[in-house]
């Protein structure tokens, strides 16, 4: 969606919320490892931000969590590689499921029962069924 003022407010808001929701994954992993999620996830985010904004730090994209030692590390150097294809498919599936749920919710909100519902409380009282 586009708005008159900046053209892409809705899109950027949606992307920000999606990114915020994705933080649940590392936060949950850190908490389950009995580590400080606030500190570790903040460090991880800082490394990933640097990898996307500073050309000299592009290799920071490989930084991940070492939950045994409670720190961030270069997962490529540590030999920890994950299949991108399965992750992307899982994220797409989860996103589609969330969109479907939101569409169903919208349809339920749009549906207004007719005022002449024969099974309504008011009609049952009028007809002497109650």
Short mmCIF file of N, CA and C in Angstrom, two decimals:
data_model
loop_
_atom_site.label_atom_id
_atom_site.label_comp_id
_atom_site.label_asym_id
_atom_site.label_seq_id
_atom_site.Cartn_x
_atom_site.Cartn_y
_atom_site.Cartn_z
N UNK A 1 0.81 -1.18 0.00
CA UNK A 1 0.00 0.00 0.00
C UNK A 1 0.85 1.24 0.00
N UNK A 2 0.27 2.32 -0.52
CA UNK A 2 0.97 3.60 -0.57
C UNK A 2 0.12 4.68 0.09
N UNK A 3 0.79 5.59 0.75
CA UNK A 3 0.08 6.74 1.31
C UNK A 3 0.52 7.99 0.56
N UNK A 4 -0.21 9.09 0.75
CA UNK A 4 0.09 10.33 0.02
C UNK A 4 1.41 10.94 0.45
N UNK A 5 1.76 10.81 1.73
CA UNK A 5 2.91 11.54 2.25
C UNK A 5 4.26 10.96 1.81
N UNK A 6 4.47 9.67 2.06
CA UNK A 6 5.81 9.14 1.77
C UNK A 6 5.79 8.01 0.76
N UNK A 7 4.62 7.50 0.41
CA UNK A 7 4.55 6.52 -0.66
C UNK A 7 4.66 5.07 -0.24
N UNK A 8 5.32 4.80 0.89
CA UNK A 8 5.48 3.39 1.25
C UNK A 8 5.42 3.15 2.75
N UNK A 9 4.64 3.94 3.46
CA UNK A 9 4.53 3.80 4.92
C UNK A 9 4.05 2.42 5.32
N UNK A 10 3.01 1.94 4.65
CA UNK A 10 2.45 0.65 5.01
C UNK A 10 3.46 -0.46 4.80
N UNK A 11 4.15 -0.44 3.66
CA UNK A 11 5.13 -1.48 3.37
C UNK A 11 6.27 -1.49 4.37
N UNK A 12 6.79 -0.32 4.71
CA UNK A 12 7.90 -0.28 5.65
C UNK A 12 7.44 -0.71 7.04
N UNK A 13 6.22 -0.37 7.41
CA UNK A 13 5.69 -0.80 8.70
C UNK A 13 5.53 -2.30 8.78
N UNK A 14 5.04 -2.88 7.70
CA UNK A 14 4.87 -4.33 7.65
C UNK A 14 6.22 -5.02 7.72
N UNK A 15 7.19 -4.51 6.97
CA UNK A 15 8.53 -5.11 6.99
C UNK A 15 9.16 -5.01 8.36
N UNK A 16 8.97 -3.89 9.04
CA UNK A 16 9.53 -3.70 10.38
C UNK A 16 8.91 -4.69 11.35
N UNK A 17 7.59 -4.86 11.28
CA UNK A 17 6.92 -5.80 12.17
C UNK A 17 7.32 -7.24 11.87
N UNK A 18 7.52 -7.56 10.60
CA UNK A 18 7.96 -8.90 10.21
C UNK A 18 9.35 -9.16 10.79
N UNK A 19 10.23 -8.18 10.67
CA UNK A 19 11.57 -8.31 11.23
C UNK A 19 11.53 -8.47 12.74
N UNK A 20 10.66 -7.71 13.38
CA UNK A 20 10.50 -7.80 14.83
C UNK A 20 10.02 -9.21 15.22
N UNK A 21 9.09 -9.74 14.46
CA UNK A 21 8.58 -11.09 14.73
C UNK A 21 9.67 -12.14 14.54
N UNK A 22 10.57 -11.92 13.59
CA UNK A 22 11.64 -12.89 13.34
C UNK A 22 12.64 -12.94 14.49
N UNK A 23 12.69 -11.89 15.29
CA UNK A 23 13.60 -11.88 16.45
C UNK A 23 13.20 -12.89 17.51
N UNK A 24 11.98 -13.39 17.43
CA UNK A 24 11.53 -14.39 18.39
C UNK A 24 12.43 -15.63 18.32
N UNK A 25 12.89 -15.96 17.14
CA UNK A 25 13.69 -17.18 16.97
C UNK A 25 14.99 -17.13 17.77
N UNK A 26 15.87 -16.13 17.54
CA UNK A 26 17.11 -16.12 18.34
C UNK A 26 16.86 -15.87 19.82
N UNK A 27 15.85 -15.04 20.14
CA UNK A 27 15.56 -14.79 21.56
C UNK A 27 15.16 -16.07 22.27
N UNK A 28 14.33 -16.87 21.63
CA UNK A 28 13.89 -18.13 22.23
C UNK A 28 15.05 -19.09 22.39
N UNK A 29 15.91 -19.17 21.39
CA UNK A 29 17.08 -20.06 21.48
C UNK A 29 17.98 -19.65 22.64
N UNK A 30 18.21 -18.35 22.79
CA UNK A 30 19.09 -17.85 23.86
C UNK A 30 18.47 -18.11 25.23
N UNK A 31 17.19 -17.84 25.37
CA UNK A 31 16.52 -18.07 26.66
C UNK A 31 16.55 -19.56 27.01
N UNK A 32 16.32 -20.42 26.02
CA UNK A 32 16.35 -21.87 26.26
C UNK A 32 17.74 -22.36 26.65
N UNK A 33 18.76 -21.61 26.27
CA UNK A 33 20.14 -21.95 26.65
C UNK A 33 20.51 -21.31 27.98
N UNK A 34 19.56 -20.66 28.63
CA UNK A 34 19.76 -20.01 29.93
C UNK A 34 20.83 -18.92 29.85
N UNK A 35 20.78 -18.13 28.77
CA UNK A 35 21.70 -17.00 28.59
C UNK A 35 20.90 -15.71 28.57
N UNK A 36 21.59 -14.57 28.60
CA UNK A 36 20.96 -13.26 28.59
C UNK A 36 20.56 -12.91 27.15
N UNK A 37 19.27 -13.02 26.85
CA UNK A 37 18.81 -12.81 25.47
C UNK A 37 18.95 -11.36 25.03
N UNK A 38 18.76 -10.42 25.93
CA UNK A 38 18.83 -9.01 25.55
C UNK A 38 20.22 -8.67 25.02
N UNK A 39 21.24 -9.06 25.76
CA UNK A 39 22.62 -8.73 25.38
C UNK A 39 23.05 -9.47 24.11
N UNK A 40 22.84 -10.79 24.07
CA UNK A 40 23.31 -11.56 22.92
C UNK A 40 22.59 -11.20 21.63
N UNK A 41 21.28 -11.04 21.69
CA UNK A 41 20.53 -10.71 20.48
C UNK A 41 20.89 -9.30 20.01
N UNK A 42 21.13 -8.38 20.92
CA UNK A 42 21.56 -7.02 20.54
C UNK A 42 22.91 -7.07 19.83
N UNK A 43 23.83 -7.86 20.34
CA UNK A 43 25.14 -8.00 19.68
C UNK A 43 24.98 -8.62 18.29
N UNK A 44 24.16 -9.66 18.20
CA UNK A 44 23.93 -10.32 16.91
C UNK A 44 23.34 -9.34 15.90
N UNK A 45 22.36 -8.56 16.34
CA UNK A 45 21.74 -7.57 15.46
C UNK A 45 22.76 -6.52 15.01
N UNK A 46 23.64 -6.11 15.92
CA UNK A 46 24.67 -5.12 15.57
C UNK A 46 25.62 -5.68 14.52
N UNK A 47 26.03 -6.93 14.68
CA UNK A 47 26.90 -7.56 13.67
C UNK A 47 26.20 -7.62 12.32
N UNK A 48 24.94 -8.05 12.30
CA UNK A 48 24.22 -8.19 11.03
C UNK A 48 23.95 -6.83 10.39
N UNK A 49 23.67 -5.81 11.21
CA UNK A 49 23.49 -4.47 10.67
C UNK A 49 24.79 -3.98 10.03
N UNK A 50 25.91 -4.21 10.70
CA UNK A 50 27.21 -3.79 10.15
C UNK A 50 27.49 -4.51 8.84
N UNK A 51 27.10 -5.78 8.74
CA UNK A 51 27.36 -6.54 7.51
C UNK A 51 26.57 -5.98 6.34
N UNK A 52 25.45 -5.34 6.62
CA UNK A 52 24.61 -4.80 5.55
C UNK A 52 24.89 -3.34 5.24
N UNK A 53 25.58 -2.64 6.13
CA UNK A 53 25.78 -1.21 5.94
C UNK A 53 27.24 -0.80 5.75
N UNK A 54 28.18 -1.64 6.16
CA UNK A 54 29.61 -1.30 6.06
C UNK A 54 30.29 -2.34 5.17
N UNK A 55 30.75 -1.88 4.04
CA UNK A 55 31.33 -2.80 3.05
C UNK A 55 32.48 -3.63 3.62
N UNK A 56 33.32 -3.02 4.45
CA UNK A 56 34.48 -3.73 5.02
C UNK A 56 34.06 -4.83 6.01
N UNK A 57 32.83 -4.78 6.48
CA UNK A 57 32.37 -5.76 7.47
C UNK A 57 31.32 -6.71 6.88
N UNK A 58 31.36 -6.88 5.59
CA UNK A 58 30.39 -7.74 4.90
C UNK A 58 30.43 -9.19 5.40
N UNK A 59 31.60 -9.62 5.86
CA UNK A 59 31.75 -11.00 6.35
C UNK A 59 31.03 -11.22 7.68
N UNK A 60 30.53 -10.15 8.31
CA UNK A 60 29.79 -10.29 9.57
C UNK A 60 28.45 -11.00 9.35
N UNK A 61 28.07 -11.19 8.10
CA UNK A 61 26.82 -11.90 7.83
C UNK A 61 26.87 -13.34 8.33
N UNK A 62 28.06 -13.84 8.56
CA UNK A 62 28.23 -15.21 9.04
C UNK A 62 28.19 -15.32 10.57
N UNK A 63 28.07 -14.19 11.24
CA UNK A 63 28.06 -14.20 12.71
C UNK A 63 26.74 -14.83 13.19
N UNK A 64 26.87 -15.75 14.13
CA UNK A 64 25.71 -16.41 14.72
C UNK A 64 25.92 -16.54 16.21
N UNK A 65 25.11 -17.35 16.82
CA UNK A 65 25.16 -17.52 18.28
C UNK A 65 25.88 -18.80 18.67
N UNK A 66 26.81 -18.67 19.58
CA UNK A 66 27.46 -19.82 20.22
C UNK A 66 26.83 -19.92 21.60
N UNK A 67 25.80 -20.73 21.72
CA UNK A 67 25.04 -20.78 22.96
C UNK A 67 25.70 -21.62 24.05
N UNK A 68 26.68 -22.42 23.68
CA UNK A 68 27.42 -23.15 24.72
C UNK A 68 28.28 -22.20 25.52
N UNK A 69 28.86 -21.22 24.83
CA UNK A 69 29.74 -20.26 25.50
C UNK A 69 29.08 -18.90 25.74
N UNK A 70 27.86 -18.73 25.27
CA UNK A 70 27.13 -17.48 25.49
C UNK A 70 27.73 -16.28 24.80
N UNK A 71 28.12 -16.45 23.53
CA UNK A 71 28.69 -15.33 22.79
C UNK A 71 28.37 -15.46 21.30
N UNK A 72 28.69 -14.41 20.57
CA UNK A 72 28.55 -14.44 19.12
C UNK A 72 29.84 -14.95 18.51
N UNK A 73 29.72 -15.66 17.39
CA UNK A 73 30.91 -16.18 16.73
C UNK A 73 30.69 -16.24 15.22
N UNK A 74 31.77 -16.41 14.49
CA UNK A 74 31.69 -16.59 13.04
C UNK A 74 31.34 -18.06 12.78
N UNK A 75 30.09 -18.31 12.42
CA UNK A 75 29.64 -19.68 12.23
C UNK A 75 30.28 -20.35 11.03
N UNK A 76 30.66 -19.58 10.02
CA UNK A 76 31.33 -20.17 8.86
C UNK A 76 32.68 -20.74 9.27
N UNK A 77 33.44 -19.96 10.05
CA UNK A 77 34.73 -20.44 10.55
C UNK A 77 34.56 -21.63 11.49
N UNK A 78 33.46 -21.67 12.22
CA UNK A 78 33.20 -22.76 13.17
C UNK A 78 32.64 -24.00 12.46
N UNK A 79 32.37 -23.88 11.17
CA UNK A 79 31.87 -25.03 10.41
C UNK A 79 30.37 -25.27 10.58
N UNK A 80 29.66 -24.26 11.05
CA UNK A 80 28.22 -24.40 11.23
C UNK A 80 27.53 -23.73 10.05
N UNK A 81 27.05 -24.54 9.13
CA UNK A 81 26.35 -24.05 7.96
C UNK A 81 24.96 -24.67 7.94
N UNK A 82 23.99 -23.89 7.52
CA UNK A 82 22.61 -24.37 7.51
C UNK A 82 22.05 -24.27 6.10
N UNK A 83 21.19 -25.20 5.73
CA UNK A 83 20.62 -25.16 4.38
C UNK A 83 19.62 -24.01 4.23
N UNK A 84 19.95 -23.09 3.34
CA UNK A 84 19.11 -21.91 3.13
C UNK A 84 17.75 -22.29 2.55
N UNK A 85 17.73 -23.24 1.66
CA UNK A 85 16.49 -23.60 0.97
C UNK A 85 15.40 -24.01 1.95
N UNK A 86 15.73 -24.85 2.92
CA UNK A 86 14.71 -25.31 3.86
C UNK A 86 14.25 -24.17 4.77
N UNK A 87 15.15 -23.27 5.16
CA UNK A 87 14.77 -22.12 5.98
C UNK A 87 13.83 -21.19 5.21
N UNK A 88 14.18 -20.90 3.98
CA UNK A 88 13.36 -20.00 3.18
C UNK A 88 11.97 -20.60 2.97
N UNK A 89 11.91 -21.89 2.68
CA UNK A 89 10.61 -22.54 2.49
C UNK A 89 9.79 -22.49 3.77
N UNK A 90 10.41 -22.72 4.91
CA UNK A 90 9.70 -22.68 6.19
C UNK A 90 9.17 -21.28 6.48
N UNK A 91 9.99 -20.26 6.22
CA UNK A 91 9.55 -18.89 6.45
C UNK A 91 8.42 -18.50 5.50
N UNK A 92 8.52 -18.93 4.25
CA UNK A 92 7.44 -18.63 3.30
C UNK A 92 6.14 -19.32 3.73
N UNK A 93 6.24 -20.57 4.15
CA UNK A 93 5.05 -21.30 4.59
C UNK A 93 4.42 -20.63 5.81
N UNK A 94 5.24 -20.25 6.78
CA UNK A 94 4.73 -19.59 7.99
C UNK A 94 4.10 -18.25 7.65
N UNK A 95 4.70 -17.51 6.73
CA UNK A 95 4.15 -16.23 6.31
C UNK A 95 2.80 -16.41 5.63
N UNK A 96 2.72 -17.39 4.72
CA UNK A 96 1.45 -17.66 4.04
C UNK A 96 0.38 -18.09 5.03
N UNK A 97 0.75 -18.88 6.04
CA UNK A 97 -0.21 -19.31 7.05
C UNK A 97 -0.73 -18.10 7.83
N UNK A 98 0.17 -17.19 8.20
CA UNK A 98 -0.24 -15.98 8.93
C UNK A 98 -1.16 -15.11 8.08
N UNK A 99 -0.84 -14.96 6.80
CA UNK A 99 -1.68 -14.17 5.90
C UNK A 99 -3.06 -14.79 5.78
N UNK A 100 -3.12 -16.11 5.67
CA UNK A 100 -4.41 -16.80 5.58
C UNK A 100 -5.24 -16.56 6.83
N UNK A 101 -4.62 -16.66 7.99
CA UNK A 101 -5.34 -16.42 9.25
C UNK A 101 -5.87 -14.99 9.28
N UNK A 102 -5.06 -14.02 8.86
CA UNK A 102 -5.51 -12.63 8.86
C UNK A 102 -6.66 -12.43 7.88
N UNK A 103 -6.61 -13.09 6.73
CA UNK A 103 -7.71 -12.97 5.76
C UNK A 103 -8.99 -13.55 6.33
N UNK A 104 -8.90 -14.69 6.99
CA UNK A 104 -10.08 -15.30 7.60
C UNK A 104 -10.65 -14.37 8.67
N UNK A 105 -9.77 -13.78 9.47
CA UNK A 105 -10.20 -12.84 10.50
C UNK A 105 -10.92 -11.66 9.87
N UNK A 106 -10.39 -11.13 8.76
CA UNK A 106 -11.05 -10.02 8.07
C UNK A 106 -12.42 -10.44 7.55
N UNK A 107 -12.52 -11.66 7.01
CA UNK A 107 -13.81 -12.12 6.50
C UNK A 107 -14.83 -12.25 7.63
N UNK A 108 -14.39 -12.71 8.77
CA UNK A 108 -15.30 -12.84 9.92
C UNK A 108 -15.77 -11.45 10.36
N UNK A 109 -14.88 -10.47 10.37
CA UNK A 109 -15.26 -9.11 10.77
C UNK A 109 -16.22 -8.49 9.76
N UNK A 110 -16.04 -8.80 8.49
CA UNK A 110 -16.90 -8.24 7.45
C UNK A 110 -18.30 -8.84 7.52
N UNK A 111 -18.43 -10.10 7.84
CA UNK A 111 -19.72 -10.77 7.88
C UNK A 111 -20.59 -10.19 8.98
N UNK A 112 -21.76 -9.74 8.59
CA UNK A 112 -22.74 -9.22 9.56
C UNK A 112 -23.98 -10.11 9.47
N UNK A 113 -24.36 -10.75 10.56
CA UNK A 113 -25.55 -11.60 10.49
C UNK A 113 -26.78 -10.76 10.18
N UNK A 114 -27.70 -11.34 9.43
CA UNK A 114 -28.91 -10.59 9.07
C UNK A 114 -29.76 -10.35 10.31
N UNK A 115 -30.49 -9.25 10.28
CA UNK A 115 -31.31 -8.89 11.43
C UNK A 115 -32.53 -9.79 11.53
N UNK A 116 -32.86 -10.47 10.47
CA UNK A 116 -34.04 -11.33 10.45
C UNK A 116 -33.66 -12.79 10.68
N UNK A 117 -32.63 -13.03 11.49
CA UNK A 117 -32.21 -14.39 11.78
C UNK A 117 -33.31 -15.10 12.57
N UNK A 118 -33.89 -16.18 12.02
CA UNK A 118 -34.98 -16.87 12.71
C UNK A 118 -34.55 -17.51 14.03
N UNK A 119 -33.25 -17.72 14.19
CA UNK A 119 -32.76 -18.35 15.42
C UNK A 119 -32.20 -17.35 16.42
N UNK A 120 -32.42 -16.05 16.15
CA UNK A 120 -31.90 -15.04 17.09
C UNK A 120 -32.71 -15.08 18.38
N UNK A 121 -32.12 -14.54 19.41
CA UNK A 121 -32.78 -14.49 20.72
C UNK A 121 -34.09 -13.69 20.63
N UNK A 122 -34.03 -12.55 19.95
CA UNK A 122 -35.21 -11.68 19.85
C UNK A 122 -36.36 -12.41 19.14
N UNK A 123 -36.06 -13.09 18.04
CA UNK A 123 -37.11 -13.81 17.33
C UNK A 123 -37.64 -14.98 18.14
N UNK A 124 -36.79 -15.63 18.89
CA UNK A 124 -37.25 -16.76 19.71
C UNK A 124 -38.21 -16.27 20.79
N UNK A 125 -37.93 -15.08 21.36
CA UNK A 125 -38.82 -14.51 22.37
C UNK A 125 -40.15 -14.13 21.73
N UNK A 126 -40.10 -13.48 20.54
CA UNK A 126 -41.31 -13.06 19.84
C UNK A 126 -42.20 -14.25 19.49
N UNK A 127 -41.58 -15.36 19.12
CA UNK A 127 -42.34 -16.54 18.70
C UNK A 127 -42.74 -17.42 19.87
N UNK A 128 -42.39 -17.03 21.06
CA UNK A 128 -42.79 -17.77 22.24
C UNK A 128 -41.97 -19.04 22.47
N UNK A 129 -40.81 -19.13 21.82
CA UNK A 129 -39.95 -20.30 22.02
C UNK A 129 -39.14 -20.19 23.30
N UNK A 130 -39.08 -19.03 23.90
CA UNK A 130 -38.34 -18.83 25.16
C UNK A 130 -39.24 -18.24 26.21
#
